[in-house]
Amino acid sequence: MSLADLTATELLAKYRDGSLSPVEVIADVLDRVSALEPQLCALYALDPDGARAAAHESEQRWRNGTAGALDGVPVTVKENIATRGTPVPQGTAATMLVPAAEDAPAAARLRAAGAVIFSKTTMPEYGMLSSGVSTFHRLTRNPWDVSKTAGGSSAGAAAAAAAGYGPIHVGTDIGGSIRLPAGWCGLVGLKPTHGRIAVGTPYAGRAIGPLARTADDAALALTVMQGYDPRDHTSIPPASDVFDVQLKGLRVALLLDAGVGLPVDPEITAAVSSTASVLEQAGAIIDPIPPVITREMLDGLDRFWRIRSATDIAALPEERRAKVLPQIRQWVATAADLTASDVFHGYTQMSAMASAVTEVFKHYDVILSPVAPITAFPAELAYPTDDPAKPFEHIAFTVPYNMSHHPATTVNAGYSTAGLPIGAQLAVPHHQDLQALALAAYLQSRSARQPWPTLA
């Protein structure tokens, strides 16, 4: 196995016993990047020299006994998570490129733990797409099939993780932007309890979380990044949950029909149902449940987000506004037709989603569902519907937990006949993030997975 494919827990054990150096590991990761990046286009602001220097510093800390919790582990962060000195284009050519003055809270905590942040990762236009389509970045592709999207908006993070650009990658999620690409790339991707990882620039539903090949690595990243930061008024202190779950008697709500949006592919239904069977065999109680959200809720969210994006884009100078992706401009062009009542009603539907999810958790410990109703779609499409008027038909399984602030993680549930990963989603009550990851770890230990893609 290449050093680039070792998990963070494996790397730390080898650093600890002296059998491996961070310098060797970052060299192997950079070799992997050189080989695959021309096809995948997952990275932004790659810094090989800075990475090598940081790895040498980490090597010294391991030698003198001062290593941190992630010392020497290669890590990437999504481009909209600020890192000092690097511009934050937000996936669009319309943004002025101004170097960030400081690290965002998550990036700062990773550095403090000794992680080697060797690159940022790509995202689509303003993070408003579940694909890698961007007017600033090259088109990011899925390592499992480069004709397909890696998902979005944490597009580069998911592609990098699946391709073995080191073990830990950090994304953001406001409607599924960690979980959708994680599901389409066969990864564990956690959207934490809202505020558990400080965002720095909070917005309703926005969260930061890890994408990794294993639940253990995602849990390790969460514990490093979590905690209150005064730059984010929504952030909260670290939770006291543990990386453990009791399966006997666990009450699992099985949600196979979102009730709105694209129909679920039968292969996805079968894979998630098989995941439910694994839990049932371990003693969990599985109950199918009806849809949690409605068309009114999803359309209301669309209206509110459309006004928000239209307002942001309208504030740009005309020459920059013209650089925004045409599909985004087409979507926001209809915002002028909305009344104040339309927008207010849309805002209320975000709370309605939260209430609907909270009601389910009065009776169940876990909600198990598909991550998305479809497998990865063609890379060139901005939306799976290829219709800017219908941009959110694939997020009905994921977006409710952004609105309700519940943690939700993905785990691979199998593969389509075309060989594409199928993701299952595990949502749990507030502050039980580590239990969700422990459940994902259990399922990983019981699954037969295909080898990671090599693009050979």
CSV table of C-alpha atoms in Angstrom, one decimal:
chain,number,residue,atom,x,y,z
A,1,MET,CA,0.0,0.0,0.0
A,2,SER,CA,1.2,3.5,-0.8
A,3,LEU,CA,1.9,5.8,2.1
A,4,ALA,CA,-0.7,8.2,0.6
A,5,ASP,CA,-3.4,5.6,1.3
A,6,LEU,CA,-2.7,5.1,5.0
A,7,THR,CA,-5.3,6.3,7.3
A,8,ALA,CA,-4.6,9.1,9.8
A,9,THR,CA,-4.8,6.6,12.7
A,10,GLU,CA,-2.3,4.4,10.9
A,11,LEU,CA,0.1,7.3,10.2
A,12,LEU,CA,0.0,8.5,13.8
A,13,ALA,CA,0.8,5.1,15.1
A,14,LYS,CA,3.8,4.8,12.8
A,15,TYR,CA,5.0,8.3,13.6
A,16,ARG,CA,4.7,7.4,17.3
A,17,ASP,CA,6.9,4.3,17.0
A,18,GLY,CA,9.4,6.0,14.7
A,19,SER,CA,8.8,3.6,11.7
A,20,LEU,CA,7.6,6.4,9.4
A,21,SER,CA,8.3,10.1,9.0
A,22,PRO,CA,5.9,12.9,7.9
A,23,VAL,CA,8.5,13.9,5.4
A,24,GLU,CA,8.2,10.5,3.6
A,25,VAL,CA,4.4,10.7,3.7
A,26,ILE,CA,4.0,14.2,2.2
A,27,ALA,CA,6.4,13.2,-0.5
A,28,ASP,CA,4.2,10.2,-1.5
A,29,VAL,CA,1.0,12.4,-1.3
A,30,LEU,CA,2.5,15.0,-3.6
A,31,ASP,CA,3.6,12.2,-6.0
A,32,ARG,CA,0.0,11.0,-6.0
A,33,VAL,CA,-1.2,14.5,-6.7
A,34,SER,CA,1.2,15.0,-9.6
A,35,ALA,CA,0.0,11.8,-11.1
A,36,LEU,CA,-3.8,12.3,-10.8
A,37,GLU,CA,-4.5,16.0,-10.5
A,38,PRO,CA,-4.4,16.6,-14.3
A,39,GLN,CA,-7.5,14.4,-14.6
A,40,LEU,CA,-9.3,15.2,-11.3
A,41,CYS,CA,-8.7,18.9,-10.8
A,42,ALA,CA,-9.5,18.7,-7.1
A,43,LEU,CA,-7.0,21.2,-5.7
A,44,TYR,CA,-6.7,24.9,-5.4
A,45,ALA,CA,-3.6,26.8,-4.1
A,46,LEU,CA,-1.4,23.7,-3.8
A,47,ASP,CA,1.7,24.5,-1.8
A,48,PRO,CA,4.3,21.7,-2.2
A,49,ASP,CA,7.2,23.7,-0.7
A,50,GLY,CA,5.2,24.8,2.3
A,51,ALA,CA,4.0,21.3,2.8
A,52,ARG,CA,7.5,19.9,2.8
A,53,ALA,CA,8.7,22.5,5.3
A,54,ALA,CA,5.7,21.8,7.6
A,55,ALA,CA,6.4,18.0,7.4
A,56,HIS,CA,10.1,18.6,8.4
A,57,GLU,CA,8.9,20.7,11.4
A,58,SER,CA,6.5,17.9,12.3
A,59,GLU,CA,9.2,15.3,12.1
A,60,GLN,CA,11.2,17.3,14.6
A,61,ARG,CA,8.2,17.5,17.0
A,62,TRP,CA,7.8,13.8,16.9
A,63,ARG,CA,11.5,13.4,17.7
A,64,ASN,CA,11.4,15.8,20.7
A,65,GLY,CA,8.1,14.6,22.1
A,66,THR,CA,5.9,17.7,21.4
A,67,ALA,CA,3.8,16.3,18.6
A,68,GLY,CA,0.1,17.3,18.4
A,69,ALA,CA,-3.0,15.3,17.9
A,70,LEU,CA,-2.7,15.4,14.1
A,71,ASP,CA,1.0,16.0,13.7
A,72,GLY,CA,2.3,15.3,10.3
A,73,VAL,CA,-1.0,14.1,8.9
A,74,PRO,CA,-1.7,15.5,5.3
A,75,VAL,CA,-4.9,17.5,5.3
A,76,THR,CA,-6.8,19.7,2.8
A,77,VAL,CA,-9.4,22.3,3.5
A,78,LYS,CA,-12.1,23.6,1.2
A,79,GLU,CA,-11.3,26.9,-0.5
A,80,ASN,CA,-14.1,28.8,1.3
A,81,ILE,CA,-12.5,28.0,4.7
A,82,ALA,CA,-10.0,30.8,5.0
A,83,THR,CA,-6.3,30.1,5.3
A,84,ARG,CA,-4.0,33.0,5.9
A,85,GLY,CA,-2.5,34.5,2.8
A,86,THR,CA,-4.7,32.7,0.3
A,87,PRO,CA,-7.7,34.3,-1.6
A,88,VAL,CA,-11.1,32.9,-1.1
A,89,PRO,CA,-12.8,33.0,-4.6
A,90,GLN,CA,-15.9,31.0,-3.5
A,91,GLY,CA,-15.7,29.1,-6.8
A,92,THR,CA,-16.5,32.1,-9.0
A,93,ALA,CA,-14.6,34.4,-11.3
A,94,ALA,CA,-16.8,37.2,-10.0
A,95,THR,CA,-14.9,37.4,-6.7
A,96,MET,CA,-12.1,39.8,-6.1
A,97,LEU,CA,-8.9,37.8,-5.1
A,98,VAL,CA,-7.9,39.2,-1.8
A,99,PRO,CA,-5.6,37.1,0.5
A,100,ALA,CA,-7.3,36.0,3.7
A,101,ALA,CA,-6.0,37.9,6.8
A,102,GLU,CA,-6.1,34.9,9.1
A,103,ASP,CA,-7.0,31.2,9.3
A,104,ALA,CA,-10.6,30.4,9.9
A,105,PRO,CA,-11.2,28.6,13.2
A,106,ALA,CA,-11.2,25.1,11.7
A,107,ALA,CA,-8.0,25.6,9.8
A,108,ALA,CA,-6.3,27.2,12.8
A,109,ARG,CA,-7.2,24.2,15.0
A,110,LEU,CA,-5.8,21.8,12.4
A,111,ARG,CA,-2.5,23.7,12.3
A,112,ALA,CA,-2.3,23.9,16.0
A,113,ALA,CA,-2.7,20.1,16.1
A,114,GLY,CA,0.3,19.8,13.7
A,115,ALA,CA,-1.7,18.8,10.5
A,116,VAL,CA,0.1,19.5,7.3
A,117,ILE,CA,-2.3,21.6,5.3
A,118,PHE,CA,-0.8,21.2,1.8
A,119,SER,CA,-3.6,22.5,-0.3
A,120,LYS,CA,-7.1,24.0,-0.5
A,121,THR,CA,-9.8,22.1,-2.5
A,122,THR,CA,-12.2,23.3,-5.2
A,123,MET,CA,-15.8,24.2,-5.0
A,124,PRO,CA,-18.5,25.2,-7.5
A,125,GLU,CA,-20.0,28.6,-8.1
A,126,TYR,CA,-20.7,30.2,-4.7
A,127,GLY,CA,-21.1,26.7,-3.3
A,128,MET,CA,-24.7,26.7,-4.6
A,129,LEU,CA,-24.3,23.6,-6.8
A,130,SER,CA,-24.0,19.9,-6.0
A,131,SER,CA,-21.3,19.5,-8.7
A,132,GLY,CA,-17.9,20.9,-9.5
A,133,VAL,CA,-19.0,23.4,-12.1
A,134,SER,CA,-17.2,26.7,-11.6
A,135,THR,CA,-16.2,29.8,-13.5
A,136,PHE,CA,-13.0,30.0,-11.4
A,137,HIS,CA,-11.8,26.4,-10.9
A,138,ARG,CA,-11.2,23.7,-13.5
A,139,LEU,CA,-14.0,21.1,-13.6
A,140,THR,CA,-13.5,18.6,-10.7
A,141,ARG,CA,-14.2,15.0,-11.6
A,142,ASN,CA,-15.0,11.8,-9.7
A,143,PRO,CA,-12.1,9.3,-9.3
A,144,TRP,CA,-14.5,6.4,-9.6
A,145,ASP,CA,-15.5,7.6,-13.1
A,146,VAL,CA,-14.0,10.8,-14.4
A,147,SER,CA,-17.0,11.3,-16.7
A,148,LYS,CA,-19.1,11.8,-13.5
A,149,THR,CA,-19.2,14.6,-10.9
A,150,ALA,CA,-17.5,14.2,-7.5
A,151,GLY,CA,-20.5,16.1,-6.2
A,152,GLY,CA,-20.6,19.4,-4.4
A,153,SER,CA,-20.2,21.8,-3.1
A,154,SER,CA,-17.2,20.1,-1.4
A,155,ALA,CA,-16.3,18.8,-4.8
A,156,GLY,CA,-12.5,18.8,-4.5
A,157,ALA,CA,-12.5,17.5,-1.0
A,158,ALA,CA,-14.4,14.4,-2.0
A,159,ALA,CA,-12.3,13.8,-5.1
A,160,ALA,CA,-9.1,14.2,-3.1
A,161,ALA,CA,-10.2,11.8,-0.4
A,162,ALA,CA,-11.3,9.1,-2.8
A,163,ALA,CA,-8.1,9.5,-4.8
A,164,GLY,CA,-5.9,9.2,-1.8
A,165,TYR,CA,-4.5,12.7,-1.5
A,166,GLY,CA,-3.9,11.9,2.2
A,167,PRO,CA,-6.5,10.8,4.8
A,168,ILE,CA,-8.4,13.9,6.0
A,169,HIS,CA,-10.2,16.6,4.0
A,170,VAL,CA,-12.5,19.3,5.3
A,171,GLY,CA,-15.6,20.6,3.6
A,172,THR,CA,-18.7,22.8,4.3
A,173,ASP,CA,-22.3,21.8,4.2
A,174,ILE,CA,-25.4,24.0,3.9
A,175,GLY,CA,-27.8,21.6,2.2
A,176,GLY,CA,-25.8,18.4,1.7
A,177,SER,CA,-22.5,19.8,0.4
A,178,ILE,CA,-20.4,17.4,2.5
A,179,ARG,CA,-22.7,14.4,2.5
A,180,LEU,CA,-23.6,14.4,-1.2
A,181,PRO,CA,-20.0,14.3,-2.6
A,182,ALA,CA,-19.1,11.9,0.2
A,183,GLY,CA,-21.9,9.5,-0.8
A,184,TRP,CA,-21.0,9.7,-4.5
A,185,CYS,CA,-17.3,9.1,-3.8
A,186,GLY,CA,-17.7,6.2,-1.3
A,187,LEU,CA,-16.6,8.2,1.8
A,188,VAL,CA,-17.6,9.0,5.3
A,189,GLY,CA,-18.7,12.6,5.4
A,190,LEU,CA,-20.0,14.3,8.6
A,191,LYS,CA,-22.2,17.3,8.8
A,192,PRO,CA,-21.9,17.9,12.6
A,193,THR,CA,-24.3,19.4,15.0
A,194,HIS,CA,-24.6,23.1,14.1
A,195,GLY,CA,-21.9,25.0,15.9
A,196,ARG,CA,-19.8,22.1,17.0
A,197,ILE,CA,-17.1,23.2,14.6
A,198,ALA,CA,-16.9,27.0,14.4
A,199,VAL,CA,-17.5,28.3,10.9
A,200,GLY,CA,-16.2,31.8,11.4
A,201,THR,CA,-18.8,33.2,8.9
A,202,PRO,CA,-22.0,31.6,10.1
A,203,TYR,CA,-25.2,31.4,8.1
A,204,ALA,CA,-28.4,29.4,8.6
A,205,GLY,CA,-27.7,25.7,8.2
A,206,ARG,CA,-24.0,26.1,7.4
A,207,ALA,CA,-21.6,23.6,9.0
A,208,ILE,CA,-18.0,22.5,8.6
A,209,GLY,CA,-17.0,18.8,8.8
A,210,PRO,CA,-14.6,16.1,7.7
A,211,LEU,CA,-14.6,13.8,4.7
A,212,ALA,CA,-12.4,10.7,5.0
A,213,ARG,CA,-12.2,7.1,3.9
A,214,THR,CA,-12.9,5.8,7.4
A,215,ALA,CA,-15.2,6.8,10.2
A,216,ASP,CA,-12.3,6.6,12.7
A,217,ASP,CA,-10.4,9.4,10.8
A,218,ALA,CA,-13.5,11.5,10.6
A,219,ALA,CA,-14.0,11.2,14.3
A,220,LEU,CA,-10.3,12.2,14.9
A,221,ALA,CA,-10.7,15.3,12.7
A,222,LEU,CA,-13.9,16.3,14.5
A,223,THR,CA,-12.3,16.1,17.9
A,224,VAL,CA,-9.5,18.4,16.7
A,225,MET,CA,-11.7,21.0,15.0
A,226,GLN,CA,-14.6,21.2,17.5
A,227,GLY,CA,-15.1,23.9,20.0
A,228,TYR,CA,-16.2,27.5,20.6
A,229,ASP,CA,-14.6,30.4,18.8
A,230,PRO,CA,-15.5,34.0,19.5
A,231,ARG,CA,-15.5,34.7,15.7
A,232,ASP,CA,-18.6,32.6,15.4
A,233,HIS,CA,-21.5,33.4,17.7
A,234,THR,CA,-23.2,30.1,16.8
A,235,SER,CA,-20.3,28.0,17.9
A,236,ILE,CA,-20.6,25.8,21.0
A,237,PRO,CA,-18.2,24.1,23.4
A,238,PRO,CA,-17.0,20.5,22.7
A,239,ALA,CA,-19.7,17.9,23.4
A,240,SER,CA,-19.1,15.0,25.8
A,241,ASP,CA,-20.3,12.2,23.5
A,242,VAL,CA,-18.1,9.2,22.9
A,243,PHE,CA,-17.2,7.1,19.9
A,244,ASP,CA,-19.5,4.2,20.7
A,245,VAL,CA,-22.9,3.0,19.9
A,246,GLN,CA,-25.2,0.2,21.4
A,247,LEU,CA,-26.9,-1.6,18.6
A,248,LYS,CA,-29.3,-3.8,20.6
A,249,GLY,CA,-32.6,-2.0,20.9
A,250,LEU,CA,-31.4,0.9,18.8
A,251,ARG,CA,-34.6,2.5,17.3
A,252,VAL,CA,-33.9,3.1,13.6
A,253,ALA,CA,-36.3,5.0,11.3
A,254,LEU,CA,-35.9,3.8,7.7
A,255,LEU,CA,-36.7,6.6,5.3
A,256,LEU,CA,-36.6,5.4,1.7
A,257,ASP,CA,-38.9,8.0,0.1
A,258,ALA,CA,-38.1,11.6,0.7
A,259,GLY,CA,-41.6,12.6,-0.5
A,260,VAL,CA,-40.3,15.3,-2.8
A,261,GLY,CA,-37.7,15.6,-5.5
A,262,LEU,CA,-36.2,13.1,-7.9
A,263,PRO,CA,-37.4,9.4,-7.6
A,264,VAL,CA,-35.0,7.1,-5.8
A,265,ASP,CA,-33.1,4.7,-8.0
A,266,PRO,CA,-34.0,1.1,-7.2
A,267,GLU,CA,-30.4,0.2,-6.8
A,268,ILE,CA,-30.1,2.8,-4.1
A,269,THR,CA,-33.2,1.6,-2.3
A,270,ALA,CA,-31.8,-1.9,-2.3
A,271,ALA,CA,-28.4,-0.8,-0.9
A,272,VAL,CA,-29.9,1.2,1.9
A,273,SER,CA,-32.3,-1.5,2.7
A,274,SER,CA,-29.4,-3.9,3.0
A,275,THR,CA,-27.7,-1.5,5.4
A,276,ALA,CA,-30.9,-1.6,7.5
A,277,SER,CA,-30.7,-5.4,7.5
A,278,VAL,CA,-27.2,-5.3,8.8
A,279,LEU,CA,-28.3,-3.2,11.7
A,280,GLU,CA,-31.3,-5.3,12.3
A,281,GLN,CA,-29.2,-8.4,12.5
A,282,ALA,CA,-27.1,-6.7,15.2
A,283,GLY,CA,-30.3,-6.1,17.3
A,284,ALA,CA,-31.5,-2.7,16.1
A,285,ILE,CA,-35.3,-2.2,15.6
A,286,ILE,CA,-36.0,-1.0,12.1
A,287,ASP,CA,-39.3,0.8,11.3
A,288,PRO,CA,-40.0,2.2,7.9
A,289,ILE,CA,-41.4,5.8,8.1
A,290,PRO,CA,-43.2,8.1,5.7
A,291,PRO,CA,-41.6,11.2,4.2
A,292,VAL,CA,-40.5,13.8,6.7
A,293,ILE,CA,-40.6,17.0,4.5
A,294,THR,CA,-43.0,18.3,1.9
A,295,ARG,CA,-42.9,20.1,-1.5
A,296,GLU,CA,-43.9,23.3,0.2
A,297,MET,CA,-40.9,23.1,2.5
A,298,LEU,CA,-38.4,22.5,-0.3
A,299,ASP,CA,-39.9,25.2,-2.5
A,300,GLY,CA,-39.9,27.6,0.3
A,301,LEU,CA,-36.2,27.0,1.0
A,302,ASP,CA,-35.6,27.6,-2.8
A,303,ARG,CA,-37.4,30.9,-2.7
A,304,PHE,CA,-35.4,32.1,0.4
A,305,TRP,CA,-32.0,31.0,-1.0
A,306,ARG,CA,-32.8,32.5,-4.4
A,307,ILE,CA,-33.5,35.9,-2.8
A,308,ARG,CA,-30.3,35.7,-0.7
A,309,SER,CA,-28.2,34.8,-3.8
A,310,ALA,CA,-29.9,37.4,-6.0
A,311,THR,CA,-29.2,40.1,-3.4
A,312,ASP,CA,-25.5,39.1,-3.2
A,313,ILE,CA,-25.1,39.1,-6.9
A,314,ALA,CA,-27.0,42.4,-7.5
A,315,ALA,CA,-24.5,44.1,-5.1
A,316,LEU,CA,-21.6,43.3,-7.5
A,317,PRO,CA,-20.4,45.8,-10.1
A,318,GLU,CA,-21.8,45.0,-13.6
A,319,GLU,CA,-18.5,43.7,-15.0
A,320,ARG,CA,-18.2,41.2,-12.2
A,321,ARG,CA,-21.9,40.2,-12.2
A,322,ALA,CA,-21.4,39.2,-15.9
A,323,LYS,CA,-18.8,36.6,-14.8
A,324,VAL,CA,-21.2,34.6,-12.6
A,325,LEU,CA,-22.1,31.2,-14.0
A,326,PRO,CA,-25.0,31.5,-16.4
A,327,GLN,CA,-27.0,28.8,-14.6
A,328,ILE,CA,-26.8,30.7,-11.3
A,329,ARG,CA,-27.8,34.0,-13.1
A,330,GLN,CA,-30.7,32.2,-14.7
A,331,TRP,CA,-31.8,30.9,-11.3
A,332,VAL,CA,-31.7,34.3,-9.5
A,333,ALA,CA,-33.3,36.1,-12.4
A,334,THR,CA,-36.7,35.0,-11.2
A,335,ALA,CA,-36.2,36.4,-7.7
A,336,ALA,CA,-37.7,39.7,-8.8
A,337,ASP,CA,-41.0,37.9,-9.2
A,338,LEU,CA,-41.2,37.0,-5.6
A,339,THR,CA,-43.2,39.1,-3.1
A,340,ALA,CA,-42.1,39.9,0.5
A,341,SER,CA,-44.8,37.4,1.6
A,342,ASP,CA,-43.3,34.7,-0.7
A,343,VAL,CA,-39.8,35.2,0.9
A,344,PHE,CA,-41.1,35.3,4.4
A,345,HIS,CA,-43.1,32.1,3.8
A,346,GLY,CA,-40.0,30.5,2.4
A,347,TYR,CA,-38.1,31.5,5.6
A,348,THR,CA,-40.8,29.9,7.7
A,349,GLN,CA,-40.4,26.6,5.8
A,350,MET,CA,-36.8,26.3,7.1
A,351,SER,CA,-38.2,26.1,10.6
A,352,ALA,CA,-41.0,23.8,9.4
A,353,MET,CA,-38.3,21.4,8.2
A,354,ALA,CA,-36.6,21.6,11.6
A,355,SER,CA,-39.8,20.8,13.4
A,356,ALA,CA,-40.6,17.9,11.2
A,357,VAL,CA,-37.2,16.3,11.8
A,358,THR,CA,-37.4,17.0,15.6
A,359,GLU,CA,-40.7,15.2,15.7
A,360,VAL,CA,-39.1,12.0,14.3
A,361,PHE,CA,-36.4,12.1,16.9
A,362,LYS,CA,-39.0,12.0,19.7
A,363,HIS,CA,-39.5,8.3,18.7
A,364,TYR,CA,-36.2,7.2,17.1
A,365,ASP,CA,-32.5,7.2,17.8
A,366,VAL,CA,-31.4,7.2,14.1
A,367,ILE,CA,-32.9,8.1,10.8
A,368,LEU,CA,-31.4,5.9,8.0
A,369,SER,CA,-31.9,7.0,4.4
A,370,PRO,CA,-30.2,7.4,1.1
A,371,VAL,CA,-27.8,10.3,0.8
A,372,ALA,CA,-29.2,11.1,-2.6
A,373,PRO,CA,-31.8,9.6,-4.9
A,374,ILE,CA,-29.3,9.1,-7.7
A,375,THR,CA,-25.7,8.1,-8.2
A,376,ALA,CA,-23.2,10.6,-9.5
A,377,PHE,CA,-24.4,12.4,-12.6
A,378,PRO,CA,-22.3,13.7,-15.6
A,379,ALA,CA,-19.5,16.0,-14.5
A,380,GLU,CA,-20.4,18.9,-16.9
A,381,LEU,CA,-23.9,19.4,-15.5
A,382,ALA,CA,-24.4,22.1,-12.9
A,383,TYR,CA,-27.5,20.3,-11.6
A,384,PRO,CA,-28.6,16.7,-12.0
A,385,THR,CA,-31.9,18.0,-13.5
A,386,ASP,CA,-29.8,20.2,-15.9
A,387,ASP,CA,-32.5,22.8,-15.1
A,388,PRO,CA,-31.7,26.0,-13.1
A,389,ALA,CA,-35.5,26.3,-12.3
A,390,LYS,CA,-35.2,22.9,-10.5
A,391,PRO,CA,-31.9,23.1,-8.6
A,392,PHE,CA,-32.8,21.3,-5.4
A,393,GLU,CA,-34.6,18.1,-6.5
A,394,HIS,CA,-31.7,15.9,-5.2
A,395,ILE,CA,-31.2,17.3,-1.7
A,396,ALA,CA,-34.5,16.3,0.0
A,397,PHE,CA,-32.7,13.6,2.1
A,398,THR,CA,-29.9,15.9,3.2
A,399,VAL,CA,-31.1,19.5,3.7
A,400,PRO,CA,-33.6,18.8,6.5
A,401,TYR,CA,-30.7,18.2,9.0
A,402,ASN,CA,-29.1,21.5,8.0
A,403,MET,CA,-32.3,23.3,9.0
A,404,SER,CA,-32.8,21.2,12.2
A,405,HIS,CA,-29.0,21.4,13.1
A,406,HIS,CA,-28.9,17.6,13.7
A,407,PRO,CA,-25.7,15.7,12.9
A,408,ALA,CA,-25.7,13.4,9.9
A,409,THR,CA,-23.0,11.3,8.4
A,410,THR,CA,-22.6,9.2,5.3
A,411,VAL,CA,-21.3,5.6,4.9
A,412,ASN,CA,-20.9,3.6,1.8
A,413,ALA,CA,-23.8,1.2,1.3
A,414,GLY,CA,-22.6,-0.5,-1.9
A,415,TYR,CA,-22.2,0.1,-5.6
A,416,SER,CA,-24.3,0.5,-8.6
A,417,THR,CA,-24.1,-1.9,-11.6
A,418,ALA,CA,-22.0,0.8,-13.2
A,419,GLY,CA,-19.5,0.6,-10.3
A,420,LEU,CA,-20.5,4.0,-8.7
A,421,PRO,CA,-20.6,4.3,-4.9
A,422,ILE,CA,-24.0,4.4,-3.2
A,423,GLY,CA,-24.2,6.3,0.1
A,424,ALA,CA,-26.4,5.8,3.1
A,425,GLN,CA,-27.1,8.6,5.5
A,426,LEU,CA,-27.3,8.2,9.3
A,427,ALA,CA,-28.9,11.2,11.1
A,428,VAL,CA,-28.9,11.3,14.9
A,429,PRO,CA,-30.1,13.6,17.8
A,430,HIS,CA,-28.2,16.7,18.6
A,431,HIS,CA,-24.6,16.4,20.0
A,432,GLN,CA,-24.4,12.7,19.2
A,433,ASP,CA,-21.9,13.2,16.3
A,434,LEU,CA,-19.4,10.6,17.5
A,435,GLN,CA,-22.2,8.0,18.0
A,436,ALA,CA,-23.2,8.5,14.3
A,437,LEU,CA,-19.5,8.0,13.3
A,438,ALA,CA,-19.3,4.9,15.5
A,439,LEU,CA,-22.4,3.5,13.8
A,440,ALA,CA,-20.7,4.3,10.4
A,441,ALA,CA,-17.6,2.5,11.6
A,442,TYR,CA,-19.6,-0.6,12.5
A,443,LEU,CA,-21.2,-0.7,9.1
A,444,GLN,CA,-17.8,-0.2,7.5
A,445,SER,CA,-16.5,-3.2,9.4
A,446,ARG,CA,-19.4,-5.3,8.1
A,447,SER,CA,-19.2,-4.3,4.5
A,448,ALA,CA,-17.2,-5.7,1.5
A,449,ARG,CA,-15.9,-2.7,-0.3
A,450,GLN,CA,-14.2,-2.3,-3.6
A,451,PRO,CA,-10.6,-1.1,-3.9
A,452,TRP,CA,-10.2,2.6,-4.0
A,453,PRO,CA,-9.9,4.0,-7.6
A,454,THR,CA,-6.5,4.4,-9.1
A,455,LEU,CA,-7.3,5.9,-12.5
A,456,ALA,CA,-4.8,3.4,-14.0
